Coordinates of N, CA, C and O in Angstrom, one line a residue:
X602 N 14.7 6.2 -12.5 CA 14.8 6.6 -11.2 C 16.2 6.8 -10.8 O 16.9 5.9 -10.8
X603 N 16.6 8.1 -10.6 CA 17.9 8.4 -10.2 C 18.1 9.0 -8.7 O 19.0 9.0 -8.2
X604 N 16.9 9.6 -8.3 CA 16.9 10.3 -7.0 C 16.7 9.3 -5.9 O 15.7 8.7 -5.7
X605 N 17.7 9.0 -5.1 CA 17.7 8.1 -4.0 C 16.6 8.4 -3.0 O 16.0 7.6 -2.3
X606 N 16.2 9.7 -2.9 CA 15.2 10.1 -1.9 C 13.9 10.2 -2.6 O 12.9 11.0 -2.0
X607 N 13.5 9.5 -3.6 CA 12.2 9.6 -4.3 C 11.3 9.1 -3.3 O 11.4 8.1 -2.5
X608 N 10.1 9.8 -3.3 CA 9.0 9.4 -2.3 C 8.2 8.2 -2.7 O 8.0 8.0 -3.9
X609 N 7.5 7.5 -1.8 CA 6.6 6.5 -2.1 C 5.4 7.1 -2.8 O 4.8 6.4 -3.8
X610 N 5.0 8.3 -2.4 CA 3.9 9.0 -3.1 C 4.3 9.2 -4.6 O 3.4 9.0 -5.4
X611 N 5.4 9.7 -4.8 CA 5.8 9.9 -6.2 C 5.9 8.6 -7.0 O 5.4 8.5 -8.2
X612 N 6.3 7.5 -6.5 CA 6.4 6.2 -7.1 C 4.9 5.8 -7.5 O 4.6 5.3 -8.6
X613 N 4.1 6.0 -6.4 CA 2.6 5.6 -6.7 C 2.0 6.4 -7.7 O 1.1 5.9 -8.4
X614 N 2.2 7.7 -7.7 CA 1.4 8.6 -8.6 C 2.0 9.1 -10.0 O 1.3 9.4 -10.9
X615 N 3.3 9.1 -10.0 CA 4.0 9.7 -11.3 C 3.7 8.8 -12.5 O 3.8 7.6 -12.4
X616 N 3.4 9.5 -13.6 CA 3.0 8.8 -14.8 C 4.2 7.9 -15.4 O 3.9 7.0 -16.0
X617 N 5.4 8.2 -15.1 CA 6.6 7.4 -15.6 C 6.8 6.3 -14.6 O 7.8 5.5 -14.9
X618 N 6.1 6.2 -13.5 CA 6.3 5.1 -12.5 C 5.0 4.3 -12.5 O 4.7 3.7 -13.3
X619 N 4.3 4.3 -11.4 CA 3.1 3.5 -11.2 C 1.9 4.2 -11.8 O 0.9 3.6 -12.1
X620 N 1.9 5.5 -11.9 CA 0.9 6.3 -12.7 C -0.5 6.4 -12.2 O -1.4 6.3 -12.9
X621 N -0.7 6.3 -10.9 CA -2.0 6.4 -10.3 C -2.4 7.9 -10.2 O -2.1 8.5 -9.1
X622 N -2.8 8.5 -11.3 CA -3.1 10.0 -11.3 C -4.3 10.4 -10.5 O -4.4 11.5 -10.1
X623 N -5.2 9.4 -10.2 CA -6.4 9.7 -9.5 C -6.3 9.3 -8.0 O -7.3 9.0 -7.4
X624 N -5.1 9.3 -7.5 CA -4.8 8.9 -6.0 C -5.7 9.8 -5.2 O -5.7 11.0 -5.4
X625 N -6.4 9.1 -4.3 CA -7.3 9.9 -3.3 C -6.5 10.5 -2.2 O -5.2 10.1 -2.0
X626 N -7.0 11.4 -1.5 CA -6.3 11.9 -0.3 C -5.8 10.9 0.7 O -4.8 10.9 1.2
X627 N -6.7 9.7 0.8 CA -6.3 8.7 1.7 C -5.1 7.9 1.2 O -4.3 7.5 2.0
X628 N -5.1 7.7 -0.1 CA -4.0 6.9 -0.7 C -2.7 7.7 -0.6 O -1.7 7.2 -0.3
X629 N -2.8 9.0 -0.8 CA -1.6 9.9 -0.7 C -1.1 9.9 0.8 O 0.0 9.9 1.1
X630 N -2.1 10.0 1.7 CA -1.7 10.0 3.1 C -1.1 8.8 3.6 O -0.2 8.7 4.4
X631 N -1.6 7.6 3.1 CA -1.0 6.3 3.4 C 0.5 6.2 2.8 O 1.3 5.8 3.6
X632 N 0.7 6.8 1.7 CA 2.0 6.8 1.2 C 3.0 7.6 2.0 O 4.1 7.2 2.4
X633 N 2.4 8.8 2.5 CA 3.3 9.6 3.4 C 3.5 8.9 4.8 O 4.5 9.0 5.3
X634 N 2.5 8.4 5.3 CA 2.6 7.7 6.6 C 3.5 6.5 6.7 O 4.5 6.4 7.4
X635 N 3.3 5.7 5.6 CA 4.2 4.5 5.5 C 5.6 4.8 5.3 O 6.5 4.2 5.8
X636 N 5.9 5.9 4.6 CA 7.3 6.4 4.4 C 7.8 7.3 5.4 O 9.0 7.8 5.3
X637 N 7.0 7.6 6.4 CA 7.4 8.5 7.6 C 7.6 9.9 7.2 O 8.3 10.7 7.8
X638 N 6.8 10.3 6.2 CA 6.8 11.8 5.7 C 5.6 12.5 6.5 O 4.6 12.0 6.8
X639 N 5.8 13.9 6.5 CA 4.7 14.6 7.1 C 3.5 14.7 6.2 O 3.5 14.7 5.0
X640 N 2.3 14.7 6.8 CA 1.0 14.7 6.0 C 0.8 16.0 5.4 O 0.0 16.2 4.3
X641 N 1.3 17.2 5.7 CA 1.2 18.4 5.2 C -0.3 18.8 5.1 O -1.0 18.7 6.0
X642 N -0.7 19.3 3.9 CA -2.1 19.7 3.6 C -3.1 18.5 3.9 O -4.3 18.9 4.1
X643 N -2.6 17.3 3.9 CA -3.7 16.2 4.0 C -4.1 16.0 5.6 O -4.9 15.3 5.8
X644 N -3.2 16.6 6.4 CA -3.5 16.4 7.9 C -4.8 17.0 8.4 O -5.4 16.4 9.4
X645 N -5.5 17.8 7.6 CA -6.8 18.3 8.1 C -7.9 17.7 7.2 O -9.1 18.1 7.5
X646 N -7.6 16.9 6.2 CA -8.7 16.3 5.4 C -9.6 15.4 6.3 O -9.0 14.5 7.0
X647 N -10.9 15.5 6.2 CA -11.8 14.7 7.0 C -11.5 13.2 6.9 O -11.5 12.4 7.9
X648 N -11.3 12.7 5.7 CA -11.2 11.2 5.6 C -9.8 10.8 6.1 O -9.8 9.7 6.6
X649 N -8.8 11.5 6.0 CA -7.6 11.2 6.6 C -7.6 11.3 8.1 O -7.1 10.3 8.8
X650 N -8.3 12.2 8.6 CA -8.5 12.3 10.1 C -9.2 11.1 10.6 O -8.9 10.4 11.6
X651 N -10.2 10.7 9.8 CA -11.0 9.4 10.2 C -10.2 8.3 10.2 O -10.1 7.3 11.0
X652 N -9.3 8.1 9.0 CA -8.5 6.9 9.0 C -7.4 6.8 10.1 O -7.1 5.7 10.6
X653 N -7.0 8.0 10.6 CA -6.0 8.0 11.6 C -6.7 8.0 13.0 O -5.9 8.3 14.1
X654 N -7.9 7.7 13.1 CA -8.6 7.8 14.4 C -8.8 9.2 15.0 O -8.8 9.2 16.3
X655 N -8.9 10.2 14.2 CA -9.0 11.5 14.8 C -7.7 12.2 15.1 O -7.8 13.4 15.3
X656 N -6.7 11.5 15.1 CA -5.3 12.2 15.5 C -4.3 11.8 14.5 O -4.0 10.7 14.2
X657 N -3.7 12.9 13.9 CA -2.7 12.6 12.9 C -1.4 12.2 13.5 O -1.0 12.8 14.5
X658 N -0.8 11.1 13.0 CA 0.5 10.8 13.6 C 1.6 11.7 13.3 O 1.7 12.3 12.2
X659 N 2.4 11.9 14.3 CA 3.7 12.7 14.0 C 4.8 11.8 13.8 O 5.4 11.3 14.8
X660 N 5.2 11.6 12.6 CA 6.3 10.7 12.3 C 7.6 11.4 11.9 O 7.5 12.3 11.3
X661 N 8.6 10.7 12.3 CA 10.0 11.2 12.0 C 10.8 10.2 11.2 O 11.8 10.4 10.6
X662 N 10.1 9.0 11.1 CA 10.8 7.9 10.3 C 9.6 6.9 9.9 O 8.5 7.0 10.6
X663 N 9.9 6.0 9.0 CA 8.8 5.1 8.6 C 8.5 4.1 9.8 O 9.3 3.8 10.6
X664 N 7.2 3.8 10.0 CA 6.8 2.8 11.0 C 7.4 1.4 10.7 O 7.6 1.1 9.6
X665 N 7.6 0.7 11.7 CA 8.2 -0.7 11.5 C 7.2 -1.6 10.9 O 7.5 -2.5 10.3
X666 N 5.9 -1.4 11.2 CA 4.8 -2.3 10.7 C 3.5 -1.4 10.4 O 3.1 -0.5 11.1
X667 N 2.9 -1.9 9.4 CA 1.7 -1.2 8.9 C 0.7 -2.3 8.6 O 1.0 -3.4 7.9
X668 N -0.5 -2.2 9.1 CA -1.6 -3.1 8.8 C -2.6 -2.4 8.1 O -3.4 -1.4 8.5
X669 N -2.9 -2.7 6.7 CA -3.8 -2.0 5.9 C -5.1 -2.9 5.7 O -4.9 -4.0 5.1
X670 N -6.0 -2.7 6.5 CA -7.3 -3.4 6.4 C -8.5 -2.7 5.6 O -9.6 -2.7 6.1
X671 N -8.0 -2.0 4.7 CA -9.1 -1.2 3.8 C -10.0 -2.1 3.2 O -9.8 -3.3 3.1
X672 N -11.1 -1.6 2.7 CA -12.1 -2.3 2.0 C -11.4 -2.9 0.7 O -10.4 -2.5 0.3
X673 N -12.2 -3.8 0.0 CA -11.8 -4.5 -1.1 C -11.8 -3.5 -2.4 O -12.5 -2.6 -2.3
X674 N -11.1 -3.8 -3.3 CA -11.0 -3.1 -4.6 C -10.6 -1.6 -4.5 O -11.3 -0.8 -5.2
X675 N -9.8 -1.3 -3.6 CA -9.3 0.1 -3.5 C -7.8 0.3 -3.7 O -7.3 1.4 -3.6
X676 N -7.3 -0.7 -4.2 CA -5.9 -0.5 -4.6 C -4.7 -1.0 -3.6 O -3.7 -0.6 -3.7
X677 N -5.2 -1.9 -2.7 CA -4.1 -2.3 -1.7 C -3.0 -3.1 -2.3 O -1.8 -2.9 -2.0
X678 N -3.3 -4.0 -3.3 CA -2.2 -4.8 -3.9 C -1.4 -3.9 -4.8 O -0.1 -4.0 -4.8
X679 N -1.9 -2.9 -5.5 CA -1.2 -2.0 -6.3 C -0.3 -1.1 -5.4 O 0.9 -0.9 -5.6
X680 N -0.8 -0.7 -4.2 CA 0.0 0.0 -3.2 C 1.2 -0.8 -2.7 O 2.3 -0.3 -2.6
X681 N 0.8 -2.0 -2.4 CA 1.9 -3.0 -1.9 C 3.0 -3.1 -3.0 O 4.3 -3.1 -2.7
X682 N 2.7 -3.2 -4.2 CA 3.7 -3.3 -5.3 C 4.6 -2.0 -5.4 O 5.8 -2.0 -5.5
X683 N 4.0 -0.9 -5.2 CA 4.7 0.4 -5.2 C 5.6 0.5 -4.0 O 6.7 1.0 -4.0
X684 N 5.0 0.0 -2.9 CA 5.9 -0.1 -1.6 C 7.1 -0.9 -1.8 O 8.2 -0.6 -1.4
X685 N 7.0 -2.1 -2.5 CA 8.1 -2.9 -2.7 C 9.2 -2.2 -3.5 O 10.3 -2.3 -3.2
X686 N 8.7 -1.6 -4.6 CA 9.7 -0.8 -5.4 C 10.4 0.3 -4.6 O 11.6 0.4 -4.6
X687 N 9.6 1.0 -3.7 CA 10.2 2.1 -2.9 C 11.2 1.4 -1.9 O 12.4 2.0 -1.8
X688 N 10.8 0.4 -1.3 CA 11.8 -0.3 -0.4 C 13.0 -0.8 -1.1 O 14.1 -0.5 -0.6
X689 N 12.9 -1.3 -2.3 CA 14.0 -1.8 -3.1 C 15.0 -0.6 -3.4 O 16.2 -0.8 -3.7
X690 N 14.5 0.7 -3.4 CA 15.4 1.8 -3.7 C 15.8 2.5 -2.5 O 16.8 3.4 -2.6
X691 N 15.2 2.3 -1.3 CA 15.5 3.2 -0.1 C 16.1 2.4 1.0 O 16.5 3.1 2.0
X692 N 16.0 1.1 1.0 CA 16.5 0.4 2.2 C 17.9 0.6 2.5 O 18.8 0.7 1.6
X693 N 18.3 0.7 3.7 CA 19.8 1.0 4.1 C 20.4 -0.3 4.1 O 20.2 -1.2 4.9
X694 N 21.4 -0.4 3.2 CA 22.2 -1.6 3.0 C 23.7 -1.5 3.6 O 24.5 -2.3 3.3
X695 N 23.9 -0.5 4.5 CA 25.2 -0.2 4.9 C 25.7 -1.3 5.8 O 27.0 -1.4 5.9
X696 N 24.8 -2.1 6.4 CA 25.4 -3.2 7.3 C 25.6 -4.5 6.6 O 25.9 -5.5 7.2
X697 N 25.4 -4.5 5.2 CA 25.6 -5.7 4.5 C 26.8 -5.9 3.8 O 27.5 -4.8 3.5
X698 N 27.2 -7.1 3.5 CA 28.4 -7.3 2.7 C 28.0 -7.5 1.3 O 26.9 -7.8 0.9
X699 N 29.0 -7.4 0.4 CA 28.7 -7.7 -1.1 C 28.0 -9.0 -1.4 O 27.2 -9.1 -2.3
X700 N 28.5 -10.0 -0.6 CA 28.0 -11.4 -0.9 C 26.6 -11.6 -0.2 O 26.1 -12.8 -0.4
X701 N 26.2 -10.8 0.6 CA 24.8 -10.9 1.3 C 23.7 -11.0 0.4 O 23.7 -10.2 -0.6
X702 N 22.7 -11.8 0.7 CA 21.5 -11.8 -0.1 C 20.5 -11.0 0.6 O 20.2 -11.1 1.9
X703 N 19.8 -10.1 0.0 CA 18.8 -9.1 0.5 C 17.6 -9.3 -0.2 O 17.5 -9.3 -1.4
X704 N 16.5 -9.6 0.6 CA 15.2 -9.9 -0.1 C 14.1 -9.1 0.5 O 14.1 -8.7 1.7
X705 N 13.1 -8.9 -0.3 CA 11.8 -8.4 0.1 C 10.8 -9.5 -0.2 O 10.7 -9.9 -1.3
X706 N 10.2 -10.0 0.8 CA 9.2 -11.2 0.6 C 7.8 -10.7 0.4 O 7.3 -9.7 1.0
X707 N 7.1 -11.4 -0.5 CA 5.7 -11.3 -0.7 C 5.1 -12.6 -0.2 O 5.4 -13.6 -0.7
X708 N 4.3 -12.5 0.8 CA 3.9 -13.7 1.6 C 2.3 -13.8 1.3 O 1.5 -12.8 1.5
X709 N 1.8 -15.0 1.1 CA 0.4 -15.3 1.1 C 0.3 -16.8 1.7 O 1.3 -17.6 1.8
X710 N -0.9 -17.3 2.0 CA -1.2 -18.6 2.4 C -0.6 -19.7 1.5 O 0.1 -20.6 1.8
X711 N -0.8 -19.4 0.1 CA -0.3 -20.3 -1.0 C 0.4 -19.3 -2.0 O 0.1 -18.2 -2.1
X712 N 1.4 -19.9 -2.7 CA 2.2 -19.0 -3.6 C 1.3 -18.2 -4.7 O 1.5 -17.1 -5.0
X713 N 0.2 -18.9 -5.0 CA -0.7 -18.3 -6.0 C -1.4 -17.0 -5.4 O -1.8 -16.0 -6.1
X714 N -1.4 -16.9 -4.0 CA -2.0 -15.6 -3.4 C -1.1 -14.4 -3.5 O -1.5 -13.3 -3.3
X715 N 0.1 -14.6 -3.9 CA 1.0 -13.5 -4.2 C 0.9 -12.8 -5.5 O 1.4 -11.8 -5.7
X716 N 0.1 -13.5 -6.4 CA 0.1 -13.1 -7.7 C -0.5 -11.7 -7.9 O 0.1 -10.9 -8.8
X717 N -1.5 -11.2 -7.2 CA -2.0 -9.9 -7.4 C -0.9 -8.8 -7.2 O -0.7 -7.9 -8.1
X718 N -0.2 -8.9 -6.2 CA 1.0 -8.0 -5.8 C 2.0 -8.0 -7.0 O 2.5 -7.1 -7.5
X719 N 2.3 -9.3 -7.3 CA 3.5 -9.5 -8.3 C 3.1 -8.9 -9.6 O 3.9 -8.3 -10.3
X720 N 1.8 -9.1 -10.1 CA 1.3 -8.6 -11.4 C 1.4 -7.0 -11.3 O 1.9 -6.4 -12.3
X721 N 1.0 -6.5 -10.3 CA 1.0 -5.0 -10.2 C 2.5 -4.5 -10.1 O 2.7 -3.3 -10.6
X722 N 3.4 -5.2 -9.6 CA 4.8 -4.9 -9.6 C 5.5 -5.0 -11.1 O 6.2 -4.2 -11.6
X723 N 5.1 -6.2 -11.7 CA 5.7 -6.5 -12.9 C 5.3 -5.7 -14.1 O 6.1 -5.3 -14.9
X724 N 4.0 -5.3 -14.2 CA 3.6 -4.6 -15.3 C 4.3 -3.2 -15.5 O 4.9 -3.0 -16.6
X725 N 4.4 -2.4 -14.5 CA 5.2 -1.1 -14.7 C 6.6 -1.4 -14.8 O 7.4 -0.7 -15.5
X726 N 7.2 -2.4 -14.1 CA 8.6 -2.7 -14.4 C 9.0 -3.0 -15.7 O 10.1 -2.8 -16.1
X727 N 8.0 -3.6 -16.5 CA 8.4 -4.1 -17.8 C 8.1 -3.1 -18.8 O 8.6 -3.1 -19.9
X728 N 7.1 -2.2 -18.5 CA 6.5 -1.3 -19.5 C 7.1 0.2 -19.4 O 7.0 1.0 -20.3
X729 N 7.6 0.5 -18.2 CA 8.0 1.9 -18.0 C 9.5 1.9 -18.1 O 10.2 1.3 -17.2
X730 N 10.1 2.7 -19.1 CA 11.6 2.7 -19.2 C 12.3 3.0 -18.0 O 13.4 2.5 -17.7
X731 N 11.9 4.0 -17.2 CA 12.6 4.4 -16.0 C 12.6 3.2 -14.9 O 13.6 3.1 -14.1
X732 N 11.7 2.4 -15.0 CA 11.7 1.2 -14.0 C 12.4 0.0 -14.6 O 13.1 -0.7 -14.0
X733 N 12.2 -0.2 -16.0 CA 12.8 -1.3 -16.6 C 14.3 -1.3 -16.5 O 15.0 -2.3 -16.3
X734 N 14.9 -0.1 -16.3 CA 16.4 0.1 -16.1 C 16.8 -0.5 -14.9 O 18.0 -0.8 -14.7
X735 N 15.9 -0.6 -13.9 CA 16.2 -1.1 -12.5 C 16.3 -2.6 -12.6 O 16.9 -3.3 -11.6
X736 N 15.8 -3.3 -13.6 CA 15.8 -4.8 -13.6 C 17.2 -5.3 -13.8 O 17.9 -4.9 -14.7
X737 N 17.6 -6.4 -13.1 CA 18.9 -6.9 -13.3 C 18.8 -7.9 -14.5 O 19.8 -7.9 -15.2
X738 N 17.8 -8.6 -14.6 CA 17.6 -9.7 -15.6 C 17.1 -9.1 -16.8 O 16.4 -8.0 -16.8
X739 N 17.2 -9.8 -17.9 CA 16.6 -9.3 -19.3 C 15.2 -9.2 -19.2 O 14.5 -10.3 -18.9
X740 N 14.6 -8.1 -19.4 CA 13.1 -8.0 -19.3 C 12.4 -8.9 -20.2 O 11.2 -9.4 -19.9
X741 N 12.9 -9.4 -21.3 CA 12.2 -10.3 -22.2 C 12.0 -11.6 -21.6 O 11.3 -12.4 -22.0
X742 N 12.9 -11.9 -20.7 CA 12.9 -13.3 -20.0 C 12.1 -13.3 -18.7 O 12.0 -14.4 -18.1
X743 N 11.6 -12.2 -18.3 CA 10.9 -12.1 -17.0 C 9.4 -12.3 -17.2 O 8.8 -11.6 -18.0
X744 N 8.9 -13.3 -16.5 CA 7.4 -13.6 -16.6 C 6.9 -13.8 -15.2 O 7.7 -13.9 -14.2
X745 N 5.7 -13.8 -15.1 CA 5.0 -14.0 -13.7 C 5.4 -15.3 -13.2 O 5.8 -15.5 -12.0
X746 N 5.5 -16.3 -14.1 CA 6.0 -17.7 -13.7 C 7.4 -17.7 -13.3 O 7.8 -18.4 -12.3
X747 N 8.3 -17.0 -13.9 CA 9.8 -16.9 -13.5 C 9.9 -16.2 -12.2 O 10.8 -16.6 -11.4
X748 N 9.0 -15.3 -11.9 CA 9.1 -14.6 -10.6 C 8.6 -15.6 -9.5 O 9.2 -15.6 -8.4
X749 N 7.5 -16.2 -9.8 CA 7.0 -17.2 -8.7 C 8.0 -18.3 -8.4 O 8.1 -18.8 -7.2
X750 N 8.9 -18.7 -9.3 CA 9.9 -19.7 -8.9 C 11.2 -19.1 -8.5 O 12.0 -19.8 -7.8
X751 N 11.6 -17.9 -9.1 CA 12.9 -17.5 -8.8 C 13.1 -16.1 -8.3 O 14.1 -15.6 -8.1
X752 N 11.9 -15.4 -8.2 CA 11.9 -14.0 -7.7 C 12.2 -13.0 -8.8 O 12.4 -13.4 -9.9
X753 N 12.1 -11.8 -8.4 CA 12.4 -10.6 -9.3 C 13.6 -9.9 -8.7 O 13.6 -9.5 -7.6
X754 N 14.6 -9.6 -9.5 CA 15.9 -9.0 -9.1 C 15.9 -7.5 -9.6 O 15.8 -7.2 -10.8
X755 N 16.0 -6.7 -8.6 CA 15.9 -5.1 -8.8 C 17.3 -4.5 -8.3 O 17.7 -4.9 -7.1
X756 N 17.8 -3.7 -9.0 CA 19.1 -3.1 -8.6 C 18.8 -1.9 -7.7 O 18.0 -1.0 -7.9
X757 N 19.5 -1.9 -6.5 CA 19.4 -0.9 -5.5 C 20.4 0.2 -6.0 O 21.3 -0.1 -6.7
X758 N 20.2 1.5 -5.6 CA 21.1 2.5 -6.0 C 22.5 2.3 -5.7 O 23.5 2.9 -6.4
X759 N 22.8 1.4 -4.7 CA 24.2 1.1 -4.3 C 24.8 0.2 -5.3 O 26.1 0.0 -5.2
X760 N 24.1 -0.4 -6.2 CA 24.5 -1.4 -7.1 C 24.2 -2.8 -6.7 O 24.3 -3.9 -7.5
X761 N 23.8 -3.0 -5.4 CA 23.5 -4.2 -4.7 C 22.2 -4.7 -5.3 O 21.3 -4.0 -5.8
X762 N 22.0 -6.0 -5.4 CA 20.8 -6.6 -6.0 C 19.7 -6.9 -4.7 O 20.2 -7.4 -3.8
X763 N 18.5 -6.4 -4.9 CA 17.4 -6.8 -4.0 C 16.6 -7.8 -4.7 O 16.1 -7.6 -5.8
X764 N 16.4 -8.9 -4.1 CA 15.4 -10.0 -4.7 C 14.1 -9.8 -4.0 O 13.9 -9.8 -2.8
X765 N 13.0 -9.7 -5.0 CA 11.6 -9.7 -4.5 C 11.2 -11.2 -4.6 O 11.2 -11.7 -5.7
X766 N 10.9 -11.9 -3.5 CA 10.7 -13.3 -3.4 C 9.3 -13.6 -2.9 O 9.0 -13.3 -1.8
X767 N 8.5 -14.2 -3.8 CA 7.1 -14.7 -3.3 C 7.4 -16.0 -2.5 O 8.1 -16.9 -2.9
X768 N 6.8 -16.1 -1.3 CA 6.8 -17.3 -0.5 C 5.5 -17.6 0.1 O 4.6 -16.7 0.4
X769 N 5.1 -18.9 0.3 CA 3.9 -19.3 0.9 C 4.1 -19.2 2.5 O 5.4 -19.3 2.9
X770 N 3.2 -18.9 3.2 CA 3.4 -18.9 4.6 C 3.6 -20.3 5.1 O 2.8 -21.2 4.8
X771 N 4.7 -20.5 5.8 CA 5.0 -21.9 6.3 C 5.4 -21.8 7.7 O 5.6 -20.7 8.3
X772 N 5.7 -22.9 8.2 CA 5.9 -23.0 9.7 C 7.2 -22.2 10.0 O 8.3 -22.4 9.5
X773 N 7.0 -21.3 10.9 CA 8.1 -20.5 11.6 C 8.9 -19.7 10.6 O 10.0 -19.3 10.8
X774 N 8.3 -19.4 9.4 CA 9.0 -18.5 8.4 C 10.3 -19.1 7.9 O 11.1 -18.4 7.5
X775 N 10.4 -20.5 7.7 CA 11.4 -21.2 7.3 C 12.0 -20.8 5.9 O 13.2 -20.9 5.6
X776 N 11.1 -20.2 5.1 CA 11.4 -19.7 3.8 C 12.2 -18.4 3.8 O 12.8 -18.1 2.8
X777 N 12.3 -17.9 4.9 CA 13.0 -16.5 5.0 C 14.2 -16.5 5.8 O 14.7 -15.4 6.2
X778 N 14.8 -17.6 6.1 CA 16.0 -17.6 6.9 C 17.3 -17.5 6.0 O 17.2 -17.7 4.8
X779 N 18.4 -17.1 6.6 CA 19.7 -17.0 6.0 C 19.8 -15.8 5.1 O 20.8 -15.9 4.2
X780 N 19.0 -14.9 5.1 CA 19.1 -13.7 4.2 C 18.7 -12.5 4.9 O 18.1 -12.6 6.0
X781 N 19.1 -11.4 4.5 CA 18.7 -10.1 5.0 C 17.4 -9.7 4.5 O 17.1 -9.8 3.3
X782 N 16.4 -9.4 5.3 CA 15.1 -9.0 4.9 C 14.9 -7.5 4.8 O 15.0 -6.8 5.9
X783 N 14.7 -6.9 3.7 CA 14.4 -5.5 3.5 C 12.9 -5.2 3.6 O 12.6 -3.9 3.6
X784 N 12.1 -6.1 3.8 CA 10.7 -5.9 4.0 C 9.8 -7.1 3.8 O 10.3 -8.0 3.0
X785 N 8.6 -7.1 4.2 CA 7.7 -8.1 4.0 C 6.3 -7.5 3.7 O 5.9 -6.7 4.4
X786 N 5.7 -8.0 2.7 CA 4.3 -7.7 2.3 C 3.5 -9.0 2.4 O 3.8 -9.9 1.7
X787 N 2.5 -8.9 3.3 CA 1.8 -10.1 3.6 C 0.4 -9.9 2.9 O -0.3 -9.0 3.3
X788 N 0.0 -10.5 1.9 CA -1.2 -10.2 1.2 C -2.4 -11.1 1.8 O -2.2 -12.2 2.2
X789 N -3.5 -10.5 1.9 CA -4.8 -11.2 2.5 C -4.5 -11.6 3.9 O -4.9 -12.6 4.3
X790 N -3.7 -10.7 4.6 CA -3.4 -11.0 6.0 C -4.6 -11.4 6.9 O -4.6 -12.4 7.7
X791 N -5.8 -10.7 6.8 CA -7.0 -10.9 7.7 C -7.5 -12.5 7.5 O -8.1 -12.9 8.3
X792 N -7.1 -13.1 6.3 CA -7.6 -14.4 6.0 C -6.7 -15.5 6.7 O -7.0 -16.6 6.8
X793 N -5.6 -15.0 7.3 CA -4.6 -16.0 8.0 C -5.0 -16.2 9.4 O -4.6 -15.6 10.3
X794 N -6.1 -17.0 9.5 CA -6.7 -17.2 10.9 C -6.5 -18.7 11.2 O -6.5 -19.5 10.4
X795 N -6.3 -18.9 12.5 CA -6.2 -20.3 13.0 C -4.9 -20.7 13.2 O -3.9 -20.0 13.2
X796 N -4.7 -22.0 13.5 CA -3.4 -22.6 13.9 C -2.4 -22.6 12.8 O -1.3 -22.4 13.0
X797 N -2.8 -22.6 11.5 CA -1.9 -22.5 10.4 C -1.2 -21.2 10.4 O -0.1 -21.0 10.0

């Protein structure tokens, strides 16, 4: 990946990246909405209109927050992994110093709950040459276990390192203090009910 303006849709669908060749109009529309891109030809698709509540959003920038409450087994975790990669390559780091730590958090009730997203991120990062080149650490030493304990380090186009860090949901987000946050993916969000 050399184009700083690469789209989330391209990351999700291109064979040299995440390779979802059979992406549905809804999945493509979600990529465009999340990244603040116009829907183009998808704006009139009946499924996209239904997803958007009958009115297509007019976006000029990515929304600050997205809640995806789609049905099970339609690729939400895979999409989340592609989103993490896209964020790692497009986040604006102009306000950071070289010594600042910048992280993208993958959050679940327990650390094991982050595994689906992490697996979907790790597989293409280790097997696709264009993505493997973004890894800071030696790909031979990166495992799911090493990511769960120390995160995954991805090089931003600026040369700065973005850490993808899985964390359990804890009181007041204490695991996420003292660093710059480039994004948060909360897996199984609807299950986070109650006082905890």
